[in-house]
Amino acid sequence: RLNPSYHISVLQSIPLVKGQHWFGRMLFAACPAYWTVNPFPKSVLCVIMQRINVQEEKNGMEELLGKYQAWLGKRLTPKDVSSQLSRIKRIAKHYDILNEYALDRCASLLDMLNYTAYDRKQGNEPQADIVIQGDYYTGFASLKRALKYFVHFLDSIHYKAPPKKTHPSFCGDFDDFKRFVGPKCRNEVNIFCKSERQSHHKICEYCGKEAELQSAHIVDRPIIMHDILEKEYKRGEDYYEVDLLDFLEHFKQAHMPIKDHIFFLCKACHDALDKSGKLTVDDIKAKRGY
């Protein structure tokens, strides 16, 4: 019987292309008695199954992209078809688009690709982990449009797939948690507040002007995050072990009902509340009639 490291080196030297994922299954089907007496190393089994899953996912995406190209060909010029495909492939190098669609029709991913004129003016870094050569505002706008178009395609073919079962976790102090998970929390607030924000029809709750509304916390977001960690995940002095999916559910529930935790303000009023201190929570509550 060969040792595990040899098994792994042999397997890794075999390129898996479409159809060759049968190799892993045949190892067990061909000699079941041998593998019962001489169990196949778990480490090698993980390598096989991981490569099978990755290859099958890749094949599934490639098949969909082929259909997408044909779908685009009926609607766009050949040049535009090429550009759309290129942008989707670029996003797919960094994010699992199909799983994002299964989770929330890519709402979280679309929000990550958002880079506004205000972000450009302030010199803010983008949220997404995609390198843009040149202007962030133009680059991310084109990627976002391409992803919206791809979502429209997936809707049109009634694409269905269960979201992957993942168990992401975090271990560390609050500063690191805020650094790595904070941007995700900000995105989540924008998503679960969307319907409530739209119900205000672009009218700021304080000044009454028409504007693109922002979600302003009554209690600062980091304070909410820290309170949840202290209550649910504390394992030592400023040390937390966090099931991130579980945390996000706690985080969402901590904002319910939304009207008791969020104001919908124009940018000027939001800045006056959070940055300059010219506006207080009580000022806005008084305007609301509380």
PDB file of C-alpha atoms in Angstrom:
ATOM      1  CA  ARG A   1       0.000   0.000   0.000  1.00  0.00           C
ATOM      2  CA  LEU A   2       1.354   3.442  -0.953  1.00  0.00           C
ATOM      3  CA  ASN A   3       1.736   6.184   1.625  1.00  0.00           C
ATOM      4  CA  PRO A   4      -0.666   9.180   1.625  1.00  0.00           C
ATOM      5  CA  SER A   5       1.865  11.708   0.409  1.00  0.00           C
ATOM      6  CA  TYR A   6       2.579   9.549  -2.624  1.00  0.00           C
ATOM      7  CA  HIS A   7      -1.136   9.139  -3.365  1.00  0.00           C
ATOM      8  CA  ILE A   8      -1.595  12.903  -3.239  1.00  0.00           C
ATOM      9  CA  SER A   9       1.391  13.634  -5.470  1.00  0.00           C
ATOM     10  CA  VAL A  10       0.141  11.114  -8.046  1.00  0.00           C
ATOM     11  CA  LEU A  11      -3.393  12.521  -8.007  1.00  0.00           C
ATOM     12  CA  GLN A  12      -2.202  16.088  -8.272  1.00  0.00           C
ATOM     13  CA  SER A  13      -0.092  15.192 -11.283  1.00  0.00           C
ATOM     14  CA  ILE A  14      -3.159  13.969 -13.188  1.00  0.00           C
ATOM     15  CA  PRO A  15      -4.969  16.851 -14.939  1.00  0.00           C
ATOM     16  CA  LEU A  16      -8.719  16.626 -14.470  1.00  0.00           C
ATOM     17  CA  VAL A  17     -10.637  17.721 -17.533  1.00  0.00           C
ATOM     18  CA  LYS A  18     -14.277  17.147 -18.373  1.00  0.00           C
ATOM     19  CA  GLY A  19     -15.081  13.455 -17.947  1.00  0.00           C
ATOM     20  CA  GLN A  20     -11.957  12.534 -15.990  1.00  0.00           C
ATOM     21  CA  HIS A  21     -13.661  13.022 -12.629  1.00  0.00           C
ATOM     22  CA  TRP A  22     -14.741   9.362 -13.071  1.00  0.00           C
ATOM     23  CA  PHE A  23     -11.214   8.449 -12.009  1.00  0.00           C
ATOM     24  CA  GLY A  24     -11.913   9.150  -8.343  1.00  0.00           C
ATOM     25  CA  ARG A  25     -15.114   7.123  -8.342  1.00  0.00           C
ATOM     26  CA  MET A  26     -13.575   4.219 -10.240  1.00  0.00           C
ATOM     27  CA  LEU A  27     -10.834   3.889  -7.627  1.00  0.00           C
ATOM     28  CA  PHE A  28     -13.486   2.684  -5.203  1.00  0.00           C
ATOM     29  CA  ALA A  29     -15.747   0.824  -7.639  1.00  0.00           C
ATOM     30  CA  ALA A  30     -12.931  -1.250  -9.142  1.00  0.00           C
ATOM     31  CA  CYS A  31     -11.567  -2.808  -5.941  1.00  0.00           C
ATOM     32  CA  PRO A  32     -14.048  -2.354  -3.073  1.00  0.00           C
ATOM     33  CA  ALA A  33     -12.669  -5.314  -1.133  1.00  0.00           C
ATOM     34  CA  TYR A  34      -9.135  -3.926  -1.240  1.00  0.00           C
ATOM     35  CA  TRP A  35     -10.171  -0.505  -0.002  1.00  0.00           C
ATOM     36  CA  THR A  36     -12.241  -2.096   2.793  1.00  0.00           C
ATOM     37  CA  VAL A  37      -9.213  -3.960   4.112  1.00  0.00           C
ATOM     38  CA  ASN A  38      -6.782  -1.174   3.236  1.00  0.00           C
ATOM     39  CA  PRO A  39      -8.744   2.058   3.732  1.00  0.00           C
ATOM     40  CA  PHE A  40      -7.969   4.795   1.269  1.00  0.00           C
ATOM     41  CA  PRO A  41      -6.288   7.644   3.176  1.00  0.00           C
ATOM     42  CA  LYS A  42      -8.798  10.338   4.184  1.00  0.00           C
ATOM     43  CA  SER A  43      -6.407  13.036   3.075  1.00  0.00           C
ATOM     44  CA  VAL A  44      -6.390  11.592  -0.443  1.00  0.00           C
ATOM     45  CA  LEU A  45     -10.163  11.184  -0.451  1.00  0.00           C
ATOM     46  CA  CYS A  46     -10.465  14.894   0.374  1.00  0.00           C
ATOM     47  CA  VAL A  47      -8.151  15.753  -2.507  1.00  0.00           C
ATOM     48  CA  ILE A  48     -10.181  13.617  -4.920  1.00  0.00           C
ATOM     49  CA  MET A  49     -13.590  14.918  -3.844  1.00  0.00           C
ATOM     50  CA  GLN A  50     -12.412  18.516  -3.732  1.00  0.00           C
ATOM     51  CA  ARG A  51     -11.083  18.323  -7.252  1.00  0.00           C
ATOM     52  CA  ILE A  52     -14.236  16.547  -8.466  1.00  0.00           C
ATOM     53  CA  ASN A  53     -16.450  19.277  -6.977  1.00  0.00           C
ATOM     54  CA  VAL A  54     -14.333  22.139  -8.302  1.00  0.00           C
ATOM     55  CA  GLN A  55     -14.206  20.616 -11.785  1.00  0.00           C
ATOM     56  CA  GLU A  56     -17.954  19.946 -11.885  1.00  0.00           C
ATOM     57  CA  GLU A  57     -18.691  23.515 -10.741  1.00  0.00           C
ATOM     58  CA  LYS A  58     -16.337  24.856 -13.398  1.00  0.00           C
ATOM     59  CA  ASN A  59     -18.000  22.736 -16.076  1.00  0.00           C
ATOM     60  CA  GLY A  60     -21.440  23.936 -14.942  1.00  0.00           C
ATOM     61  CA  MET A  61     -20.425  27.580 -15.199  1.00  0.00           C
ATOM     62  CA  GLU A  62     -18.803  27.038 -18.601  1.00  0.00           C
ATOM     63  CA  GLU A  63     -21.990  25.388 -19.897  1.00  0.00           C
ATOM     64  CA  LEU A  64     -24.077  28.316 -18.642  1.00  0.00           C
ATOM     65  CA  LEU A  65     -21.699  30.822 -20.209  1.00  0.00           C
ATOM     66  CA  GLY A  66     -22.141  29.039 -23.538  1.00  0.00           C
ATOM     67  CA  LYS A  67     -25.911  29.455 -23.244  1.00  0.00           C
ATOM     68  CA  TYR A  68     -25.432  33.039 -22.098  1.00  0.00           C
ATOM     69  CA  GLN A  69     -23.340  33.811 -25.173  1.00  0.00           C
ATOM     70  CA  ALA A  70     -26.113  32.502 -27.433  1.00  0.00           C
ATOM     71  CA  TRP A  71     -28.694  34.480 -25.440  1.00  0.00           C
ATOM     72  CA  LEU A  72     -26.627  37.662 -25.742  1.00  0.00           C
ATOM     73  CA  GLY A  73     -26.117  37.066 -29.459  1.00  0.00           C
ATOM     74  CA  LYS A  74     -29.837  37.608 -30.041  1.00  0.00           C
ATOM     75  CA  ARG A  75     -29.739  40.966 -28.269  1.00  0.00           C
ATOM     76  CA  LEU A  76     -26.319  42.592 -28.687  1.00  0.00           C
ATOM     77  CA  THR A  77     -23.630  43.176 -31.283  1.00  0.00           C
ATOM     78  CA  PRO A  78     -20.736  40.668 -31.391  1.00  0.00           C
ATOM     79  CA  LYS A  79     -18.442  43.277 -29.816  1.00  0.00           C
ATOM     80  CA  ASP A  80     -20.834  43.865 -26.910  1.00  0.00           C
ATOM     81  CA  VAL A  81     -21.316  40.113 -26.437  1.00  0.00           C
ATOM     82  CA  SER A  82     -17.563  39.699 -26.073  1.00  0.00           C
ATOM     83  CA  SER A  83     -17.369  42.555 -23.554  1.00  0.00           C
ATOM     84  CA  GLN A  84     -20.232  41.177 -21.440  1.00  0.00           C
ATOM     85  CA  LEU A  85     -18.732  37.689 -21.327  1.00  0.00           C
ATOM     86  CA  SER A  86     -15.302  39.052 -20.457  1.00  0.00           C
ATOM     87  CA  ARG A  87     -16.687  41.012 -17.501  1.00  0.00           C
ATOM     88  CA  ILE A  88     -18.654  38.065 -16.125  1.00  0.00           C
ATOM     89  CA  LYS A  89     -15.593  35.812 -16.378  1.00  0.00           C
ATOM     90  CA  ARG A  90     -13.585  38.472 -14.587  1.00  0.00           C
ATOM     91  CA  ILE A  91     -16.057  38.587 -11.694  1.00  0.00           C
ATOM     92  CA  ALA A  92     -16.214  34.777 -11.625  1.00  0.00           C
ATOM     93  CA  LYS A  93     -12.464  34.592 -10.968  1.00  0.00           C
ATOM     94  CA  HIS A  94     -13.069  36.221  -7.582  1.00  0.00           C
ATOM     95  CA  TYR A  95     -16.634  35.285  -6.629  1.00  0.00           C
ATOM     96  CA  ASP A  96     -18.909  32.255  -6.996  1.00  0.00           C
ATOM     97  CA  ILE A  97     -21.601  33.999  -9.037  1.00  0.00           C
ATOM     98  CA  LEU A  98     -23.962  31.017  -9.186  1.00  0.00           C
ATOM     99  CA  ASN A  99     -23.887  30.552  -5.419  1.00  0.00           C
ATOM    100  CA  GLU A 100     -24.402  34.291  -4.927  1.00  0.00           C
ATOM    101  CA  TYR A 101     -27.446  34.003  -7.196  1.00  0.00           C
ATOM    102  CA  ALA A 102     -28.753  31.035  -5.196  1.00  0.00           C
ATOM    103  CA  LEU A 103     -28.332  32.989  -1.949  1.00  0.00           C
ATOM    104  CA  ASP A 104     -29.935  36.328  -2.846  1.00  0.00           C
ATOM    105  CA  ARG A 105     -29.952  36.759  -6.643  1.00  0.00           C
ATOM    106  CA  CYS A 106     -26.514  38.407  -6.348  1.00  0.00           C
ATOM    107  CA  ALA A 107     -27.859  41.304  -4.238  1.00  0.00           C
ATOM    108  CA  SER A 108     -24.870  41.204  -1.864  1.00  0.00           C
ATOM    109  CA  LEU A 109     -22.380  40.912  -4.708  1.00  0.00           C
ATOM    110  CA  LEU A 110     -23.993  43.774  -6.640  1.00  0.00           C
ATOM    111  CA  ASP A 111     -23.754  45.919  -3.542  1.00  0.00           C
ATOM    112  CA  MET A 112     -20.052  45.071  -3.217  1.00  0.00           C
ATOM    113  CA  LEU A 113     -19.499  46.221  -6.807  1.00  0.00           C
ATOM    114  CA  ASN A 114     -21.087  49.569  -6.033  1.00  0.00           C
ATOM    115  CA  TYR A 115     -18.605  52.450  -6.281  1.00  0.00           C
ATOM    116  CA  THR A 116     -20.176  55.897  -6.323  1.00  0.00           C
ATOM    117  CA  ALA A 117     -19.096  59.328  -7.512  1.00  0.00           C
ATOM    118  CA  TYR A 118     -18.861  60.244  -3.826  1.00  0.00           C
ATOM    119  CA  ASP A 119     -16.456  57.317  -3.242  1.00  0.00           C
ATOM    120  CA  ARG A 120     -14.328  58.583  -6.128  1.00  0.00           C
ATOM    121  CA  LYS A 121     -14.340  62.137  -4.765  1.00  0.00           C
ATOM    122  CA  GLN A 122     -13.324  60.918  -1.286  1.00  0.00           C
ATOM    123  CA  GLY A 123     -10.689  58.539  -2.657  1.00  0.00           C
ATOM    124  CA  ASN A 124     -12.374  55.555  -0.967  1.00  0.00           C
ATOM    125  CA  GLU A 125     -11.142  52.033  -1.619  1.00  0.00           C
ATOM    126  CA  PRO A 126     -13.629  49.677  -3.332  1.00  0.00           C
ATOM    127  CA  GLN A 127     -15.300  46.883  -1.380  1.00  0.00           C
ATOM    128  CA  ALA A 128     -14.821  44.199  -4.039  1.00  0.00           C
ATOM    129  CA  ASP A 129     -11.566  42.253  -4.418  1.00  0.00           C
ATOM    130  CA  ILE A 130     -11.226  42.916  -8.142  1.00  0.00           C
ATOM    131  CA  VAL A 131      -8.296  44.847  -9.561  1.00  0.00           C
ATOM    132  CA  ILE A 132      -9.402  47.759 -11.747  1.00  0.00           C
ATOM    133  CA  GLN A 133      -6.888  49.358 -14.072  1.00  0.00           C
ATOM    134  CA  GLY A 134      -7.840  53.015 -14.271  1.00  0.00           C
ATOM    135  CA  ASP A 135     -10.894  54.728 -12.851  1.00  0.00           C
ATOM    136  CA  TYR A 136     -12.720  52.735 -10.152  1.00  0.00           C
ATOM    137  CA  TYR A 137     -16.029  54.496 -10.809  1.00  0.00           C
ATOM    138  CA  THR A 138     -16.135  53.587 -14.513  1.00  0.00           C
ATOM    139  CA  GLY A 139     -14.645  50.118 -14.023  1.00  0.00           C
ATOM    140  CA  PHE A 140     -16.999  48.955 -11.289  1.00  0.00           C
ATOM    141  CA  ALA A 141     -20.006  50.517 -13.037  1.00  0.00           C
ATOM    142  CA  SER A 142     -19.330  48.359 -16.114  1.00  0.00           C
ATOM    143  CA  LEU A 143     -18.887  45.210 -13.992  1.00  0.00           C
ATOM    144  CA  LYS A 144     -22.091  45.932 -12.102  1.00  0.00           C
ATOM    145  CA  ARG A 145     -24.065  46.428 -15.327  1.00  0.00           C
ATOM    146  CA  ALA A 146     -22.674  43.161 -16.698  1.00  0.00           C
ATOM    147  CA  LEU A 147     -23.648  41.253 -13.552  1.00  0.00           C
ATOM    148  CA  LYS A 148     -27.175  42.720 -13.607  1.00  0.00           C
ATOM    149  CA  TYR A 149     -27.512  41.534 -17.200  1.00  0.00           C
ATOM    150  CA  PHE A 150     -26.286  38.048 -16.238  1.00  0.00           C
ATOM    151  CA  VAL A 151     -28.816  37.935 -13.372  1.00  0.00           C
ATOM    152  CA  HIS A 152     -31.527  38.848 -15.901  1.00  0.00           C
ATOM    153  CA  PHE A 153     -30.370  35.899 -18.026  1.00  0.00           C
ATOM    154  CA  LEU A 154     -30.465  33.501 -15.042  1.00  0.00           C
ATOM    155  CA  ASP A 155     -33.969  34.751 -14.223  1.00  0.00           C
ATOM    156  CA  SER A 156     -35.088  34.201 -17.808  1.00  0.00           C
ATOM    157  CA  ILE A 157     -33.979  30.543 -17.837  1.00  0.00           C
ATOM    158  CA  HIS A 158     -35.397  29.982 -14.328  1.00  0.00           C
ATOM    159  CA  TYR A 159     -32.000  28.889 -13.030  1.00  0.00           C
ATOM    160  CA  LYS A 160     -32.304  26.902  -9.813  1.00  0.00           C
ATOM    161  CA  ALA A 161     -29.607  25.538  -7.527  1.00  0.00           C
ATOM    162  CA  PRO A 162     -29.429  25.124  -3.757  1.00  0.00           C
ATOM    163  CA  PRO A 163     -26.933  27.430  -2.039  1.00  0.00           C
ATOM    164  CA  LYS A 164     -23.774  25.725  -0.893  1.00  0.00           C
ATOM    165  CA  LYS A 165     -23.651  24.738   2.738  1.00  0.00           C
ATOM    166  CA  THR A 166     -20.694  26.594   4.170  1.00  0.00           C
ATOM    167  CA  HIS A 167     -19.598  27.246   7.723  1.00  0.00           C
ATOM    168  CA  PRO A 168     -17.334  30.307   7.632  1.00  0.00           C
ATOM    169  CA  SER A 169     -15.933  31.255  11.002  1.00  0.00           C
ATOM    170  CA  PHE A 170     -13.794  33.903  12.656  1.00  0.00           C
ATOM    171  CA  CYS A 171     -11.426  33.688  15.623  1.00  0.00           C
ATOM    172  CA  GLY A 172      -9.759  36.813  16.971  1.00  0.00           C
ATOM    173  CA  ASP A 173     -10.248  40.194  18.618  1.00  0.00           C
ATOM    174  CA  PHE A 174     -12.893  42.812  17.902  1.00  0.00           C
ATOM    175  CA  ASP A 175     -10.635  45.138  15.896  1.00  0.00           C
ATOM    176  CA  ASP A 176      -9.871  42.360  13.408  1.00  0.00           C
ATOM    177  CA  PHE A 177     -13.519  41.320  13.334  1.00  0.00           C
ATOM    178  CA  LYS A 178     -14.539  44.888  12.548  1.00  0.00           C
ATOM    179  CA  ARG A 179     -11.880  45.142   9.840  1.00  0.00           C
ATOM    180  CA  PHE A 180     -12.791  41.908   8.056  1.00  0.00           C
ATOM    181  CA  VAL A 181     -16.522  41.544   8.741  1.00  0.00           C
ATOM    182  CA  GLY A 182     -17.521  45.210   9.080  1.00  0.00           C
ATOM    183  CA  PRO A 183     -17.855  45.846   5.312  1.00  0.00           C
ATOM    184  CA  LYS A 184     -20.077  42.763   4.970  1.00  0.00           C
ATOM    185  CA  CYS A 185     -22.284  44.066   7.792  1.00  0.00           C
ATOM    186  CA  ARG A 186     -22.613  47.413   6.015  1.00  0.00           C
ATOM    187  CA  ASN A 187     -23.700  45.613   2.841  1.00  0.00           C
ATOM    188  CA  GLU A 188     -26.222  43.536   4.770  1.00  0.00           C
ATOM    189  CA  VAL A 189     -27.817  46.665   6.262  1.00  0.00           C
ATOM    190  CA  ASN A 190     -28.283  48.114   2.770  1.00  0.00           C
ATOM    191  CA  ILE A 191     -29.914  44.879   1.613  1.00  0.00           C
ATOM    192  CA  PHE A 192     -32.364  44.215   4.436  1.00  0.00           C
ATOM    193  CA  CYS A 193     -33.300  47.924   4.651  1.00  0.00           C
ATOM    194  CA  LYS A 194     -33.965  48.239   0.923  1.00  0.00           C
ATOM    195  CA  SER A 195     -37.769  47.886   1.002  1.00  0.00           C
ATOM    196  CA  GLU A 196     -38.143  50.215   3.968  1.00  0.00           C
ATOM    197  CA  ARG A 197     -35.840  52.781   2.339  1.00  0.00           C
ATOM    198  CA  GLN A 198     -37.824  52.674  -0.907  1.00  0.00           C
ATOM    199  CA  SER A 199     -41.049  53.284   1.017  1.00  0.00           C
ATOM    200  CA  HIS A 200     -39.759  56.788   1.858  1.00  0.00           C
ATOM    201  CA  HIS A 201     -39.761  57.697  -1.866  1.00  0.00           C
ATOM    202  CA  LYS A 202     -36.389  59.498  -1.675  1.00  0.00           C
ATOM    203  CA  ILE A 203     -37.612  62.002   0.951  1.00  0.00           C
ATOM    204  CA  CYS A 204     -35.135  62.616   3.789  1.00  0.00           C
ATOM    205  CA  GLU A 205     -36.695  61.973   7.201  1.00  0.00           C
ATOM    206  CA  TYR A 206     -35.125  65.125   8.662  1.00  0.00           C
ATOM    207  CA  CYS A 207     -34.854  67.921   6.107  1.00  0.00           C
ATOM    208  CA  GLY A 208     -37.632  66.685   3.798  1.00  0.00           C
ATOM    209  CA  LYS A 209     -35.555  67.155   0.642  1.00  0.00           C
ATOM    210  CA  GLU A 210     -35.618  64.673  -2.212  1.00  0.00           C
ATOM    211  CA  ALA A 211     -32.348  62.752  -2.425  1.00  0.00           C
ATOM    212  CA  GLU A 212     -30.761  59.306  -2.607  1.00  0.00           C
ATOM    213  CA  LEU A 213     -31.354  58.091   0.944  1.00  0.00           C
ATOM    214  CA  GLN A 214     -28.744  56.482   3.166  1.00  0.00           C
ATOM    215  CA  SER A 215     -29.328  54.114   6.092  1.00  0.00           C
ATOM    216  CA  ALA A 216     -28.238  55.875   9.291  1.00  0.00           C
ATOM    217  CA  HIS A 217     -27.959  53.872  12.510  1.00  0.00           C
ATOM    218  CA  ILE A 218     -29.577  55.154  15.697  1.00  0.00           C
ATOM    219  CA  VAL A 219     -27.018  53.045  17.601  1.00  0.00           C
ATOM    220  CA  ASP A 220     -23.667  52.862  15.785  1.00  0.00           C
ATOM    221  CA  ARG A 221     -23.118  49.689  13.777  1.00  0.00           C
ATOM    222  CA  PRO A 222     -19.829  48.748  15.558  1.00  0.00           C
ATOM    223  CA  ILE A 223     -21.612  48.957  18.924  1.00  0.00           C
ATOM    224  CA  ILE A 224     -24.302  46.553  17.695  1.00  0.00           C
ATOM    225  CA  MET A 225     -21.622  44.184  16.378  1.00  0.00           C
ATOM    226  CA  HIS A 226     -19.648  44.304  19.637  1.00  0.00           C
ATOM    227  CA  ASP A 227     -22.746  43.689  21.772  1.00  0.00           C
ATOM    228  CA  ILE A 228     -23.581  40.559  19.764  1.00  0.00           C
ATOM    229  CA  LEU A 229     -20.026  39.236  20.072  1.00  0.00           C
ATOM    230  CA  GLU A 230     -19.980  39.828  23.819  1.00  0.00           C
ATOM    231  CA  LYS A 231     -23.301  38.078  24.315  1.00  0.00           C
ATOM    232  CA  GLU A 232     -22.938  35.134  21.931  1.00  0.00           C
ATOM    233  CA  TYR A 233     -19.320  34.420  21.032  1.00  0.00           C
ATOM    234  CA  LYS A 234     -16.949  35.574  23.773  1.00  0.00           C
ATOM    235  CA  ARG A 235     -14.264  33.011  24.643  1.00  0.00           C
ATOM    236  CA  GLY A 236     -11.780  35.212  26.493  1.00  0.00           C
ATOM    237  CA  GLU A 237     -10.687  38.792  27.059  1.00  0.00           C
ATOM    238  CA  ASP A 238     -11.301  40.478  23.683  1.00  0.00           C
ATOM    239  CA  TYR A 239     -11.283  37.055  22.007  1.00  0.00           C
ATOM    240  CA  TYR A 240     -14.221  35.653  20.042  1.00  0.00           C
ATOM    241  CA  GLU A 241     -15.014  32.478  18.107  1.00  0.00           C
ATOM    242  CA  VAL A 242     -17.768  33.352  15.657  1.00  0.00           C
ATOM    243  CA  ASP A 243     -19.957  31.297  13.328  1.00  0.00           C
ATOM    244  CA  LEU A 244     -20.354  34.032  10.719  1.00  0.00           C
ATOM    245  CA  LEU A 245     -23.655  32.851   9.239  1.00  0.00           C
ATOM    246  CA  ASP A 246     -25.116  32.667  12.725  1.00  0.00           C
ATOM    247  CA  PHE A 247     -23.704  36.111  13.516  1.00  0.00           C
ATOM    248  CA  LEU A 248     -25.287  37.690  10.428  1.00  0.00           C
ATOM    249  CA  GLU A 249     -28.687  36.358  11.476  1.00  0.00           C
ATOM    250  CA  HIS A 250     -28.221  37.873  14.964  1.00  0.00           C
ATOM    251  CA  PHE A 251     -27.063  41.107  13.319  1.00  0.00           C
ATOM    252  CA  LYS A 252     -30.172  41.288  11.141  1.00  0.00           C
ATOM    253  CA  GLN A 253     -32.502  40.571  14.063  1.00  0.00           C
ATOM    254  CA  ALA A 254     -30.789  43.320  16.082  1.00  0.00           C
ATOM    255  CA  HIS A 255     -32.166  45.803  13.505  1.00  0.00           C
ATOM    256  CA  MET A 256     -35.788  44.694  13.769  1.00  0.00           C
ATOM    257  CA  PRO A 257     -38.131  46.492  13.543  1.00  0.00           C
ATOM    258  CA  ILE A 258     -36.132  48.679  11.176  1.00  0.00           C
ATOM    259  CA  LYS A 259     -37.959  51.912  12.024  1.00  0.00           C
ATOM    260  CA  ASP A 260     -36.695  51.635  15.624  1.00  0.00           C
ATOM    261  CA  HIS A 261     -33.047  51.271  14.594  1.00  0.00           C
ATOM    262  CA  ILE A 262     -32.518  53.102  11.293  1.00  0.00           C
ATOM    263  CA  PHE A 263     -33.134  56.620   9.971  1.00  0.00           C
ATOM    264  CA  PHE A 264     -33.311  57.223   6.221  1.00  0.00           C
ATOM    265  CA  LEU A 265     -31.470  60.462   5.549  1.00  0.00           C
ATOM    266  CA  CYS A 266     -29.926  62.415   2.705  1.00  0.00           C
ATOM    267  CA  LYS A 267     -26.132  62.472   2.686  1.00  0.00           C
ATOM    268  CA  ALA A 268     -25.925  65.967   4.227  1.00  0.00           C
ATOM    269  CA  CYS A 269     -28.123  65.019   7.193  1.00  0.00           C
ATOM    270  CA  HIS A 270     -26.350  61.676   7.590  1.00  0.00           C
ATOM    271  CA  ASP A 271     -22.985  63.471   7.763  1.00  0.00           C
ATOM    272  CA  ALA A 272     -24.428  66.003  10.231  1.00  0.00           C
ATOM    273  CA  LEU A 273     -25.485  63.100  12.448  1.00  0.00           C
ATOM    274  CA  ASP A 274     -22.394  60.872  12.199  1.00  0.00           C
ATOM    275  CA  LYS A 275     -19.497  63.242  11.535  1.00  0.00           C
ATOM    276  CA  SER A 276     -20.039  66.860  12.537  1.00  0.00           C
ATOM    277  CA  GLY A 277     -22.415  66.257  15.437  1.00  0.00           C
ATOM    278  CA  LYS A 278     -24.618  69.151  14.286  1.00  0.00           C
ATOM    279  CA  LEU A 279     -27.567  66.782  14.296  1.00  0.00           C
ATOM    280  CA  THR A 280     -28.574  64.410  17.110  1.00  0.00           C
ATOM    281  CA  VAL A 281     -30.729  61.306  17.302  1.00  0.00           C
ATOM    282  CA  ASP A 282     -33.222  63.263  19.402  1.00  0.00           C
ATOM    283  CA  ASP A 283     -33.450  65.957  16.699  1.00  0.00           C
ATOM    284  CA  ILE A 284     -34.483  63.370  14.118  1.00  0.00           C
ATOM    285  CA  LYS A 285     -36.866  61.590  16.474  1.00  0.00           C
ATOM    286  CA  ALA A 286     -38.542  64.926  17.208  1.00  0.00           C
ATOM    287  CA  LYS A 287     -38.917  65.519  13.466  1.00  0.00           C
ATOM    288  CA  ARG A 288     -40.477  62.066  13.155  1.00  0.00           C
ATOM    289  CA  GLY A 289     -42.993  63.045  15.823  1.00  0.00           C
ATOM    290  CA  TYR A 290     -41.668  60.731  18.540  1.00  0.00           C
TER     291      TYR A 290
END
